[in-house]
Amino acid sequence: MAELDVLVVGSGGREHELARQMDSSPNVHKVYIGPGNAGTALLSKGENVTLQPTDIEGIVAFVRDKKVGAVIIGPDAAMEAGLANALRKAGVPVFGPNREAAKLESSKAFAAEFMTQHSIPQPQSWTAHSEQEALDIIKNKSPDTYVLKADGLAAGKGVVLPQTAVEAKATLADMFSGTAYDGAGKNGVVIQERLHGPEVSAFAVSDGTNFVMLPFSQDHKRLKDGDQGPNTGGMGAYSPLPENIVSAAQAQKIHDITKQTIDGMKAAGTPYQGVLYLGLMLAIERGGDPVVIEYNARFGDPETQVVLPVLSESGFDVPGMLLQAAKGDIAGIAIPSKLNVSALTVCVAVAGYPEHPRKGDAIEGLGTAYHNVIVQLAGVKKNNETFVANGGRVLYVTGLGKTPDEAAKAAYAAVGPHAIHFKDMHYRTDIGHQIRTT
């Protein structure tokens, strides 16, 4: 394969890992990252460029001017804006679904209807198009029996599990106002039955017809230890999952659900090309069977930070898979059945996250090499020679090891007053508690 230049679109920890993977490939000559962050700028083949994910015309012009051979799209907003459509129209290989296929994420109402049409297991759902209609749906329900989901993209924060009727009413008012949740919910809210059980993140890379399942992972969405506090974009993750978390029978059912989804999108004339995220719950109410809680039309953040290293550290060619999918043909690609690496990532956030994130604190310890650790930067900028916190979720410290305990030990050894730290930083100390023995 001839060397080619690649553009990774986005600026978070997910994009840092995607760019790091592309940077490692002997088949990649240069990695542009638009707009990137302070971490992607340090990659040996990397160059940050001033492109925003929804600047469709600017990205297409840049790709043509630089003769970029493939584009890897990270964030959901770029998918909804139709970036993949425009690039495919321009004849550029692109990893990411077209806008029509990405509706699985951008419209929770569309996803609920799609799952109903294709008999894909999901929580019982109701879609309300006005605040009064939503209040009528919940008026005879206990608040702890349902979940409120703003219809639209909300940066991973448009899901609320109300504890009281007062909180539910206030949340609905916020969602329908269009001024909260990044505007998601203005045109509709999905009310879902609240199920219980372990959650699983599953990724499938598809060329529109064929697909491969990547190692399963588990995200930790709550801010505080013990799964307490508000929902966030994700405070940590680990991969792969042992059979006592996801059995072989449950894994097969997840595969079957994925096939139903990919086949259904193709039959609808909107083939799904890129990575499909399935947020699943092994629902106690359904006998432990997997139920789709949500779809995402892109790699998850922070799951990407563990899933891709697990594959690459096990000898699998991650860049080759992404480039083959971008070209529309992954036939012949096989994920290793035996993975000899565990990965665990800890998200380090600023004081006040997620409601009132504080920016500007200097970050210490980033210039040190830590044993069996990958550091993926997200909300970080560089002022002269100083790294500075510039977002809510600042960086991810990903530990590697033969076991989850080894991976956790490596990750946590790289966070703290004698390692990576900044003033009043916040992180969970119990990532991977489901499977750790130490």
C-alpha angles and dihedrals in degrees: 000000000000117000114261140184117247133199119211111197118214143045111236139094090275091056092046089057093044090050091045089054093049090046089059095056120103086209093062119081100182136005118210115192120197113229095339125170141248091287099050089051089065096058113116093238095025131117125175114221129193098251125130118214094242096045093105098171093044094050094047091049091048093049091051094045095048094037090234111193099207140003125217112199118208113175129063095229091065091053093049090048090058100248092145091050092054094046093049090049087054090052096249119142106241135186105215137068126268118256093260093055092042089064084090084079105022093056119039088186090057091048092050091050091046091053092048091051093050098038092243112162112254137148115277104275140197125188119212122194097190136036092245092051089052092049090051091052094052100035095100096034128094110241092236092061099065145046126219117220124185110226106239139033115319104166091260093303104092096100122092129183102199119211097193138028089245091056091047092052092047091048092052090050090052094047096048092044089069090217096097132055092034089294094302113140096035091114100030149347127215115217112202136189109257110239129186134221143078116323122225130195113213126185125196122188110210138181091201095273109031125046141181126207116230123212113292120248140185124229125205106218101174119090099228140049116278091034091284131142131037126334113264135182087271134301099206146328144201137207150234107030120223122232092257086066099038116016124209089254092052091046090054091051090051089052090050092050089050091051091050089053097047092044092047093052092048092049089052091057093250104101114198112236118177131028121333118202118206115195103202138182123205088220119213088203089060097046093265094303117147115261123189109242094174145342125226123195095216144037113298123245118250095011092069088062091065106026097056095046090049088057098042094044087052090058099261119142101238096172090050091054093049093048093047090051090049088055090051102248126092096154107138096027112124127185113226112262090212119054116189097189135073121200130196125181129200118202114218112205136183127257111279096026128182102014102031110012115192117220135195104054115140115243119223129197101033094118093063125094111229123202114258092352134127117194115206114192124212120154095029132119131178123237106192101306096339125097111220133194107249105167145029099266101039107180146338126234109204119194124200129204146139089262135027089252092055091047091050092047091052094048097047092045087063095054124071145055093313094043133026110351147139135182115300093347117174130216138150118254096201105061108149093019088143092069108015119108095191 
